[in-house]
PDB file of C-alpha atoms in Angstrom:
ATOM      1  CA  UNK A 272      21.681  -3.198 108.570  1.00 86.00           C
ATOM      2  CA  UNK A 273      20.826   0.704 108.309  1.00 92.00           C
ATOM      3  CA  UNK A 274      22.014   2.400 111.965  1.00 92.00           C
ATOM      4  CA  UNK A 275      20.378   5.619 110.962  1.00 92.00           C
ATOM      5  CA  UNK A 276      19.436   8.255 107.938  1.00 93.00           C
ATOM      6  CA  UNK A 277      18.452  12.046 108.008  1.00 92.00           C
ATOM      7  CA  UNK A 278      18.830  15.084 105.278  1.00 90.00           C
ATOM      8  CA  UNK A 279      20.868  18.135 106.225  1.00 85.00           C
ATOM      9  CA  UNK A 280      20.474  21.509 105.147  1.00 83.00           C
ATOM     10  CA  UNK A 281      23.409  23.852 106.566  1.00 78.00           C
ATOM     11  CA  UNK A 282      24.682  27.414 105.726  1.00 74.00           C
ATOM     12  CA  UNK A 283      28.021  27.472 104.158  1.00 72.00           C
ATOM     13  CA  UNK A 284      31.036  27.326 106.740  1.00 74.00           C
ATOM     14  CA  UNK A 285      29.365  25.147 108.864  1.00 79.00           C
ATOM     15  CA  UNK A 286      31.833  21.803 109.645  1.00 85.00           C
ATOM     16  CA  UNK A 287      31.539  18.521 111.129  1.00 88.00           C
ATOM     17  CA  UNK A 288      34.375  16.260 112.149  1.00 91.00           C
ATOM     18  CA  UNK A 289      33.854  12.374 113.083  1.00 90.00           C
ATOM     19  CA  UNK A 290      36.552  10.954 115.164  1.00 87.00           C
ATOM     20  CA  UNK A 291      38.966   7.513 114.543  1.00 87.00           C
ATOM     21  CA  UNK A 292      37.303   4.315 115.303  1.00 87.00           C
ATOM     22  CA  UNK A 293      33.869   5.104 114.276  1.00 90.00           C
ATOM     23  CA  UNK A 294      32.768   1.406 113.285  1.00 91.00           C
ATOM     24  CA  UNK A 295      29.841   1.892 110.237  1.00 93.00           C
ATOM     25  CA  UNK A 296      30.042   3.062 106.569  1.00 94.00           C
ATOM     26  CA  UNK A 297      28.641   6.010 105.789  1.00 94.00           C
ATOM     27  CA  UNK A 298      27.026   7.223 103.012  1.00 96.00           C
ATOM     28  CA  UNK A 299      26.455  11.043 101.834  1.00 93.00           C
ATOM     29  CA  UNK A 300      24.979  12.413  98.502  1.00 94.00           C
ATOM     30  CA  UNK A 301      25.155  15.527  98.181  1.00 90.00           C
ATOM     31  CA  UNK A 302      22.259  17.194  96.232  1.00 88.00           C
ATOM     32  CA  UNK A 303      23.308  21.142  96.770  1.00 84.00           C
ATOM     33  CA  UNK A 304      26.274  22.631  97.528  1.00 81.00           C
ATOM     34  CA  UNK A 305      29.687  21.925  97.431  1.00 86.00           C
ATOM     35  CA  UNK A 306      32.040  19.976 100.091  1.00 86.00           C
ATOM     36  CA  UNK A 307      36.160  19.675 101.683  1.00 88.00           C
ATOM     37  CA  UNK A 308      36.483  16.557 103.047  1.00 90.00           C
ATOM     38  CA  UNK A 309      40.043  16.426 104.921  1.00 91.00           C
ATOM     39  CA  UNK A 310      41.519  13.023 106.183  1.00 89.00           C
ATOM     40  CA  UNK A 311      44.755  11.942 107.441  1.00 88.00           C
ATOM     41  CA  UNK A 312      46.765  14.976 105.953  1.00 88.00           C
ATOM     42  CA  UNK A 313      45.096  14.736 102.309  1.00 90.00           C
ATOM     43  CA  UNK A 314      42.070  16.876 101.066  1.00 90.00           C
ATOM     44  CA  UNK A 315      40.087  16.785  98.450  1.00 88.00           C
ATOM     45  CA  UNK A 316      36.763  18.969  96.843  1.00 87.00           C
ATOM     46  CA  UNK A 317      33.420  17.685  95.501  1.00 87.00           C
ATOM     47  CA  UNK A 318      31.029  19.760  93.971  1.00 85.00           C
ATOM     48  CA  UNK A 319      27.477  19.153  92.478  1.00 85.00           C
ATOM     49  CA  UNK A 320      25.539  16.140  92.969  1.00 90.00           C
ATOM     50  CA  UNK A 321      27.646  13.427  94.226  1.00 93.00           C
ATOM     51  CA  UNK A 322      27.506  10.097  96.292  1.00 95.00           C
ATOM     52  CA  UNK A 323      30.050   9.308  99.144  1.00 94.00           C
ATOM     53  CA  UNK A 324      31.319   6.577 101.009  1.00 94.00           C
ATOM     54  CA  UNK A 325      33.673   6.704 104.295  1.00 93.00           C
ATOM     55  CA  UNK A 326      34.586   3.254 105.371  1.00 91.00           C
ATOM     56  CA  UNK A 327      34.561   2.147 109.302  1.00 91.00           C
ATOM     57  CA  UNK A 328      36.969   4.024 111.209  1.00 91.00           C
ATOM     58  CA  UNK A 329      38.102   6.504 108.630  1.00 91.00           C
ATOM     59  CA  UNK A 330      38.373  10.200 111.051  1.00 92.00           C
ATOM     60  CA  UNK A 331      37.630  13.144 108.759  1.00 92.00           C
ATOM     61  CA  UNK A 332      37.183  16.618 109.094  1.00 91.00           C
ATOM     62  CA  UNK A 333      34.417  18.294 106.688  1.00 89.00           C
ATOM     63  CA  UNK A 334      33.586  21.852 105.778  1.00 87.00           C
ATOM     64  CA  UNK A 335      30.953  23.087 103.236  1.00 82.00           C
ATOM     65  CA  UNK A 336      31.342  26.007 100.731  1.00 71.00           C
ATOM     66  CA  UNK A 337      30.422  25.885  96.826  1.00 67.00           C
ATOM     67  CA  UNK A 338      28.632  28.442  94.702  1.00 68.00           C
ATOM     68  CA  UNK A 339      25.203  27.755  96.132  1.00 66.00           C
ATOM     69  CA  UNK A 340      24.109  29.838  99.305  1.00 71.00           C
ATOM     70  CA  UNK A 341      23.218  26.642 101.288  1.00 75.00           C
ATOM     71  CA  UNK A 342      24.631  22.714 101.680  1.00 80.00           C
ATOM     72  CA  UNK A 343      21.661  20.003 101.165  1.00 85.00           C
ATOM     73  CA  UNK A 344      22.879  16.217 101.996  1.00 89.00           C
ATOM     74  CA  UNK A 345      21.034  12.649 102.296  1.00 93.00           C
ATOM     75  CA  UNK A 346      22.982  10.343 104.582  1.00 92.00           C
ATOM     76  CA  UNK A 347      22.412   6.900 105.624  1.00 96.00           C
ATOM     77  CA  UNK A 348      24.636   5.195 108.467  1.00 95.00           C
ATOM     78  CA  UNK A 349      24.912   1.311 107.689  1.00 95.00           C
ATOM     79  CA  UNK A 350      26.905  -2.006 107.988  1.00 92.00           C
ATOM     80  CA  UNK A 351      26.793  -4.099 104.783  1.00 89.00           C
ATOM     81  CA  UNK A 352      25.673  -7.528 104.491  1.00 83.00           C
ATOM     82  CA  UNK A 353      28.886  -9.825 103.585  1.00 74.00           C
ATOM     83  CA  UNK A 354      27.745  -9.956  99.686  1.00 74.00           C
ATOM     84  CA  UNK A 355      27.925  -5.936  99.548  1.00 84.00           C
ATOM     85  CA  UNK A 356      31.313  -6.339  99.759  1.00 79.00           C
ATOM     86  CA  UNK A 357      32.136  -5.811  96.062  1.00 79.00           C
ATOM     87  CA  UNK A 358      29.336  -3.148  95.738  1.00 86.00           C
ATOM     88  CA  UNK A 359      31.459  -0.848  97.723  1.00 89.00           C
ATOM     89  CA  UNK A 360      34.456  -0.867  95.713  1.00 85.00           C
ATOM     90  CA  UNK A 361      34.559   2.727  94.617  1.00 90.00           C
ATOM     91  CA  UNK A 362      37.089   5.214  93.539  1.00 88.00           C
ATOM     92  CA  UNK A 363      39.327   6.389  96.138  1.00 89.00           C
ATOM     93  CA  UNK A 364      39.567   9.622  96.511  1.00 88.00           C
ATOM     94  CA  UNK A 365      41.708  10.460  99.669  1.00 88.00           C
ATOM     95  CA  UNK A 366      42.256   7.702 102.035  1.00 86.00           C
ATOM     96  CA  UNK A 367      38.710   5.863 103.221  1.00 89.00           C
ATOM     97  CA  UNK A 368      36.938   8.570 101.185  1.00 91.00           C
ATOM     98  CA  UNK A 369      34.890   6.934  98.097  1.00 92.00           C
ATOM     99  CA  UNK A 370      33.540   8.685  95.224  1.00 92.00           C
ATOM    100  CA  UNK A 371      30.777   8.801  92.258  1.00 93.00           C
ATOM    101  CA  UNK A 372      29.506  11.735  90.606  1.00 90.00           C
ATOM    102  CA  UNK A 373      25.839  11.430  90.200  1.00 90.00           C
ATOM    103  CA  UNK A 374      24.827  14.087  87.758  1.00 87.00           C
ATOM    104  CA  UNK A 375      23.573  11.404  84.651  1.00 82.00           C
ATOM    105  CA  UNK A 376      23.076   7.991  84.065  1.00 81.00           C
ATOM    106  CA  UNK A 377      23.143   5.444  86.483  1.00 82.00           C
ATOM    107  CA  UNK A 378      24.838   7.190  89.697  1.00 87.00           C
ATOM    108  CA  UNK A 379      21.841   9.967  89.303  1.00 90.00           C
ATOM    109  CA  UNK A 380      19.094   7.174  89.519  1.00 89.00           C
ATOM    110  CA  UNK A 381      21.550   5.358  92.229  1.00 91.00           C
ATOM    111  CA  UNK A 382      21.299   9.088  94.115  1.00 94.00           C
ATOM    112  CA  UNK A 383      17.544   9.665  93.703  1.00 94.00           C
ATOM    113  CA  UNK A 384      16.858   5.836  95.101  1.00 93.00           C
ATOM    114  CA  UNK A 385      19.357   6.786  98.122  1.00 95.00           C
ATOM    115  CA  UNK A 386      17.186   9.508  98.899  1.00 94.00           C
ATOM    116  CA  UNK A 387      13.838   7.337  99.068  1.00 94.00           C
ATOM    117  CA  UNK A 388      15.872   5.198 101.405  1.00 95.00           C
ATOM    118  CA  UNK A 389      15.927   8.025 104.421  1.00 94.00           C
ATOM    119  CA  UNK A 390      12.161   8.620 103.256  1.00 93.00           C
ATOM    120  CA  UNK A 391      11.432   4.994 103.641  1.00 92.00           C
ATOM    121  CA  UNK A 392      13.132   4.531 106.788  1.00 91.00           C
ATOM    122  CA  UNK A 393      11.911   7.680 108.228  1.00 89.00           C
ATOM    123  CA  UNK A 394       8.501   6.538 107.695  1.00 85.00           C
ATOM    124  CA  UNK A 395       5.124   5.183 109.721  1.00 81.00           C
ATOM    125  CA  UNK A 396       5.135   1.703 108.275  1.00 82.00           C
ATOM    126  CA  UNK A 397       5.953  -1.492 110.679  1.00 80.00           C
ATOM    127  CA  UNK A 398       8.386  -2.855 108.134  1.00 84.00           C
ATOM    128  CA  UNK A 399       9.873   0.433 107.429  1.00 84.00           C
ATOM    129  CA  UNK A 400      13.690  -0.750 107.855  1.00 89.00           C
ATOM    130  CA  UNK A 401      13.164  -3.865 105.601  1.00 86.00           C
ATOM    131  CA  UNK A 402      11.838  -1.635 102.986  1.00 90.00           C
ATOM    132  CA  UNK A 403      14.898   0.920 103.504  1.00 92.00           C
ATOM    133  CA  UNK A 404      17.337  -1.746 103.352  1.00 91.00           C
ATOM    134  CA  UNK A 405      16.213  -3.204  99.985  1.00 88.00           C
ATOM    135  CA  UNK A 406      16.204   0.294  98.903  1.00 91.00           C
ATOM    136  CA  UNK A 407      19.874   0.454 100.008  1.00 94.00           C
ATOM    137  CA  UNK A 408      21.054  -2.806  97.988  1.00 91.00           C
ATOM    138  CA  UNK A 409      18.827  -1.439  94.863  1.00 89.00           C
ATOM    139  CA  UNK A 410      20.910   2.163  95.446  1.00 91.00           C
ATOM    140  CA  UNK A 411      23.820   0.321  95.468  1.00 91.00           C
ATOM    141  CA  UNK A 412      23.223  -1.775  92.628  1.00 86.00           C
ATOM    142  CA  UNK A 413      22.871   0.705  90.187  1.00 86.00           C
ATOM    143  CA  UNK A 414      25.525   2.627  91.540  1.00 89.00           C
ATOM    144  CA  UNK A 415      27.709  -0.577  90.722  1.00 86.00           C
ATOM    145  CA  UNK A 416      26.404   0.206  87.204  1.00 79.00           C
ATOM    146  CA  UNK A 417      28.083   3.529  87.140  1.00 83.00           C
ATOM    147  CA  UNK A 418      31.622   2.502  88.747  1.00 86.00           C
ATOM    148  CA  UNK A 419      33.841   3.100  86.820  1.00 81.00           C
ATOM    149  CA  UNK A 420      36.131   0.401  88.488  1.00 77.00           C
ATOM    150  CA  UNK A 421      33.431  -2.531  88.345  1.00 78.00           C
ATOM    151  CA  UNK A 422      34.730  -3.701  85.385  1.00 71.00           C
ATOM    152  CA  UNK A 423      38.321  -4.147  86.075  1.00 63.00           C
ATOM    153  CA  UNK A 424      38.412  -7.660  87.590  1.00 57.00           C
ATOM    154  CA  UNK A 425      39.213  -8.756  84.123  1.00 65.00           C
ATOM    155  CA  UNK A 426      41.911  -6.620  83.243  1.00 77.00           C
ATOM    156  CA  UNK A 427      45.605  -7.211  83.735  1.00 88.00           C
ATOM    157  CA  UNK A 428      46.743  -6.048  87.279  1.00 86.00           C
ATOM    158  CA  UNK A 429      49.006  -3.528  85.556  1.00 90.00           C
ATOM    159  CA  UNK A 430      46.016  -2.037  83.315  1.00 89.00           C
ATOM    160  CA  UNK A 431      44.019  -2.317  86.541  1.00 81.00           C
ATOM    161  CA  UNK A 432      46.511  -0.054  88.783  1.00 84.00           C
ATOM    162  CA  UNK A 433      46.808   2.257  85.649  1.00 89.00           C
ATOM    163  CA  UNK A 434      43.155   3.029  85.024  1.00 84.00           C
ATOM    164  CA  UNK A 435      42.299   3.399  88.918  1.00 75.00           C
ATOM    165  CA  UNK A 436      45.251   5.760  89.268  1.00 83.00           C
ATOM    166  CA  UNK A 437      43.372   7.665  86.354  1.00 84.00           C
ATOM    167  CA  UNK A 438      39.840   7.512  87.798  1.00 75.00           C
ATOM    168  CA  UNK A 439      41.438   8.838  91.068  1.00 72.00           C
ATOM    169  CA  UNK A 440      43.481  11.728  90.210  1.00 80.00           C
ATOM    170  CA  UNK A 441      42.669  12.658  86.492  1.00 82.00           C
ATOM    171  CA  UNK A 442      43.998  16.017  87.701  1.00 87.00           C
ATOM    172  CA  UNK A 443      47.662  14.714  87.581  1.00 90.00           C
ATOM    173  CA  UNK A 444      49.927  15.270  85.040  1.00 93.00           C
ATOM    174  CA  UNK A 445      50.478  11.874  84.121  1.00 95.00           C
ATOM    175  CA  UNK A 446      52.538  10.165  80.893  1.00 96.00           C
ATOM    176  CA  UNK A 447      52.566   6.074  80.017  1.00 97.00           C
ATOM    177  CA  UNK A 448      55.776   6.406  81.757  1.00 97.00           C
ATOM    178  CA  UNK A 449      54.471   7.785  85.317  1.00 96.00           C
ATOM    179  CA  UNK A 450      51.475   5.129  84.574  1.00 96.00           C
ATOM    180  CA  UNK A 451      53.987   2.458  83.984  1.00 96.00           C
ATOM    181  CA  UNK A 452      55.649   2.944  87.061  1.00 96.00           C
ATOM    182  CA  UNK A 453      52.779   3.049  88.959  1.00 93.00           C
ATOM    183  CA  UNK A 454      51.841  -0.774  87.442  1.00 92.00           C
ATOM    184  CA  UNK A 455      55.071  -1.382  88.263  1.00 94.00           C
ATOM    185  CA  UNK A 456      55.957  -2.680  84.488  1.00 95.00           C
ATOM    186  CA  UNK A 457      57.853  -1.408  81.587  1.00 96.00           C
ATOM    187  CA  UNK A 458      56.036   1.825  79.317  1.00 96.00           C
ATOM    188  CA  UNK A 459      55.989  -0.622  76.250  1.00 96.00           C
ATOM    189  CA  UNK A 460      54.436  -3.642  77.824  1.00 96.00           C
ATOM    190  CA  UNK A 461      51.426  -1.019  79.443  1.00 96.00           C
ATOM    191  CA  UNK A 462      50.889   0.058  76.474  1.00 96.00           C
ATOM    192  CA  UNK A 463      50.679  -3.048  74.329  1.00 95.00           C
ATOM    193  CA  UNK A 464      48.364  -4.694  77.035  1.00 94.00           C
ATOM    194  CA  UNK A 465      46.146  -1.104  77.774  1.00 94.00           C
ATOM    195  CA  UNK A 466      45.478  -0.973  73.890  1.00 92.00           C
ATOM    196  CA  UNK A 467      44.617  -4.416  74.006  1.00 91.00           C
ATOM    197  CA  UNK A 468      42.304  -4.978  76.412  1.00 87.00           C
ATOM    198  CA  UNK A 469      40.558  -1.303  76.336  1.00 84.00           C
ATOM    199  CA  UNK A 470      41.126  -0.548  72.996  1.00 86.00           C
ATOM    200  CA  UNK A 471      43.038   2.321  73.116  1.00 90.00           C
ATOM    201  CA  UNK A 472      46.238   3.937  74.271  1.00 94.00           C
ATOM    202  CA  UNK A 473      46.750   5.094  78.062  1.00 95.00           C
ATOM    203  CA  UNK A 474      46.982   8.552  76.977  1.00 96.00           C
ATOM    204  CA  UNK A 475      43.894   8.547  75.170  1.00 93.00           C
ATOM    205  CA  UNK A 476      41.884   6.657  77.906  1.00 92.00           C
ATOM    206  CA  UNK A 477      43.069   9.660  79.939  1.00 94.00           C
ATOM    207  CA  UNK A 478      42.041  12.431  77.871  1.00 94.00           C
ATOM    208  CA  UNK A 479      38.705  10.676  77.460  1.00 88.00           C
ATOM    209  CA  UNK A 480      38.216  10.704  81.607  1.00 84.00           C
ATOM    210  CA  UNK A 481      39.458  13.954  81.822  1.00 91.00           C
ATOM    211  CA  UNK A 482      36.825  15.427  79.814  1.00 90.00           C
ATOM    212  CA  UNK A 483      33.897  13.158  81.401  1.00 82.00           C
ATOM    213  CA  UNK A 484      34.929  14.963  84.784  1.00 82.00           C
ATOM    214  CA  UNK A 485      35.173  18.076  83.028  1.00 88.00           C
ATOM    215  CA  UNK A 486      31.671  17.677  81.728  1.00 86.00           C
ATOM    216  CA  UNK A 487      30.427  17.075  84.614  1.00 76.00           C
ATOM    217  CA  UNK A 488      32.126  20.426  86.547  1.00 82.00           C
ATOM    218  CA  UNK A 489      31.088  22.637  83.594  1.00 87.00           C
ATOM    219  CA  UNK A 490      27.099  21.303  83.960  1.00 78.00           C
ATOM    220  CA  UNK A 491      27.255  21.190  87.690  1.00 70.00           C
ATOM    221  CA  UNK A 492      29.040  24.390  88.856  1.00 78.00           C
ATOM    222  CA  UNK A 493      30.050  28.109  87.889  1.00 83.00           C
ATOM    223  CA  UNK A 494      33.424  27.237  87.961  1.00 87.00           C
ATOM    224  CA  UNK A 495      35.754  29.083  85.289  1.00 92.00           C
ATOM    225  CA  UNK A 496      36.492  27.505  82.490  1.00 95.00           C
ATOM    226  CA  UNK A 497      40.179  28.214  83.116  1.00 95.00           C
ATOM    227  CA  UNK A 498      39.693  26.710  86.711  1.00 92.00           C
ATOM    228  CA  UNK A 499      38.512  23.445  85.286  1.00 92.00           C
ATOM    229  CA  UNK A 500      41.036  23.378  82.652  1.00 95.00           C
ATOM    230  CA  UNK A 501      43.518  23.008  85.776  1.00 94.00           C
ATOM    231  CA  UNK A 502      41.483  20.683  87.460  1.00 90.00           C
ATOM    232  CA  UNK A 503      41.876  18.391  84.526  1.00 92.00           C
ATOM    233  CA  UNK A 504      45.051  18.237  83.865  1.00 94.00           C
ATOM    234  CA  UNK A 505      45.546  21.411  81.186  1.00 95.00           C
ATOM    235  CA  UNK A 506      47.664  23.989  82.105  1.00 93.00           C
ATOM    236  CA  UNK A 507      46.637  25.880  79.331  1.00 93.00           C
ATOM    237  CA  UNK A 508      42.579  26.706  78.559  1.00 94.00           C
ATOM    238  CA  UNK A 509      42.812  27.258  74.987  1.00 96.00           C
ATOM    239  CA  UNK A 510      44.190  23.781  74.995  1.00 96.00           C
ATOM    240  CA  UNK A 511      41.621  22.259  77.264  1.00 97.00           C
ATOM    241  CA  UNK A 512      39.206  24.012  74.953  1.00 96.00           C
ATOM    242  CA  UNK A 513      40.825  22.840  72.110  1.00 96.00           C
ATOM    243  CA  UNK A 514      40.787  19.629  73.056  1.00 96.00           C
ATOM    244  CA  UNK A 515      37.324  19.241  74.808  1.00 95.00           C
ATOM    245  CA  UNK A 516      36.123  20.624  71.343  1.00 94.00           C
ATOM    246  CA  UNK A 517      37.390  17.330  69.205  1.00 93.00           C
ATOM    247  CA  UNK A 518      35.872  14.987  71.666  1.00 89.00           C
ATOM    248  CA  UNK A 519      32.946  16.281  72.610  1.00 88.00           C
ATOM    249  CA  UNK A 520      32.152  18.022  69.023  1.00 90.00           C
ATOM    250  CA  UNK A 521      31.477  21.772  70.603  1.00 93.00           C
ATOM    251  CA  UNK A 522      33.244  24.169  73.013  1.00 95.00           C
ATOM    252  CA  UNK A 523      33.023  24.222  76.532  1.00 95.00           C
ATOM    253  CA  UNK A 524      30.931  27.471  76.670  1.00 94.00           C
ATOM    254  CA  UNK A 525      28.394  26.025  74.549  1.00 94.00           C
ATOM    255  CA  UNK A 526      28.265  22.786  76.357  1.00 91.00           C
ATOM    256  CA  UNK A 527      27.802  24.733  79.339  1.00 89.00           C
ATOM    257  CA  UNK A 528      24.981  26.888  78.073  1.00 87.00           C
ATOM    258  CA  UNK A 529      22.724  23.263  76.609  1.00 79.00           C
ATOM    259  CA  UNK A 530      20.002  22.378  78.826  1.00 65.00           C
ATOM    260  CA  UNK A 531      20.081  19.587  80.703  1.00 52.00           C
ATOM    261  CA  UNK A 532      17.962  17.111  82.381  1.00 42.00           C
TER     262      UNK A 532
END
């Protein structure tokens, strides 16, 4: 059932905080602008287009800042019908706080059918709320296409608590050791079973993620290069550049200068 919807558009500095016990899921995409969500002594940035999801009673404190002059959001306010359930098993950013970028692929057409929700619900028609709400599962459908954890039921729990760490904090230095800890299991045995089942090494499945979010930061902001190196794991740029070179087949300048959509 949808509680509410409604698009924001706020100068930069404004904030908004929503206190414990709050009992719906909410959902923001954020079309413009950049946003610090803080919850529960952890923090974390997202910047570009983007779809998020605070479960029930999650209190968070939000400010807006970014590149652009202004902040532009879509939200919807909702409680999910029991078989949702697994549609809302998204990457974890800081406690409560769930995650998708939505700058390609199926998380942009997830974001652009989240935004015909709020026009659907905020419209004349009698069965405007019926129409929002299949809207809402179609939104999160596709999003479920773009999770990057949708496909892990199948996976060994260890390979499963390995790549979510990854798709969490692909910022962290991380080694199959750290990993293998974190799956509670030896180094060897991760990556025997990893290369198995994903078909290729931990480190490598890394790298690979690391440069997907890069991609995405160098399209959707004016971040420097050097900043985004450090965001995904490099210390070094000429590395990061080195690196993002031999997978993606051209520098991260260039990449940053191809048009897109």
């Amino acid at each position: 059932m949808i509680i509410g919807t409604g698009m924001l558009e706020q100068p930069l500095g404004h904030t908004f905080e929503r206190a414990p016990g709050y009992p719906y899921w909410t959902l923001g995409c954020q079309l413009a602008g950049g946003t610090l969500f803080e919850s529960r002594g952890r923090s974390c940035t997202m910047l570009g287009r983007c779809i998020n999801l605070v479960r029930p009673r999650t209190p968070y404190h939000i400010s807006f800042a970014g590149d652009e002059r202004r902040w532009n959001e879509v939200w919807a306010i909702f409680t999910p019908r029991p078989d949702w359930v697994t549609l809302l098993e998204w990457p974890e950013l800081i406690p409560g706080v769930l995650h998708l970028d939505a700058d390609a692929g199926d998380a942009a057409r997830a974001l652009e059918v989240f935004i015909e929700v709020h026009r659907l619900a905020s419209g004349a028609h009698a069965e405007r709320m019926r129409f929002a709400e299949n809207a809402l599962e179609r939104g999160l459908l596709l999003a479920h296409l773009a999770n990057p954890r949708a496909g892990l039921a199948s996976l060994h729990p260890g390979v499963r608590a390995a790549v979510a760490l990854i798709a969490e904090r692909p910022g962290d230095a991380m080694s199959v050791e750290s990993l293998a800890r974190h799956a509670r299991m030896s180094p060897s045995h991760l990556a025997h079973l990893f290369a198995g089942q994903l078909g290729e090494s931990p480190m490598r499945y890394l790298e690979s993620q690391r440069m997907e979010r890069a991609k995405h930061l160098l399209a959707a902001t004016d971040l420097a290069i050097g900043r985004i190196a450090g965001m995904v794991g490099f210390d070094n740029a000429f590395h990061f550049s080195t690196r993002f070179r031999a997978r993606v087949g051209i520098s991260p300048r260039t990449y940053r200068r191809q048009p897109t959509g």
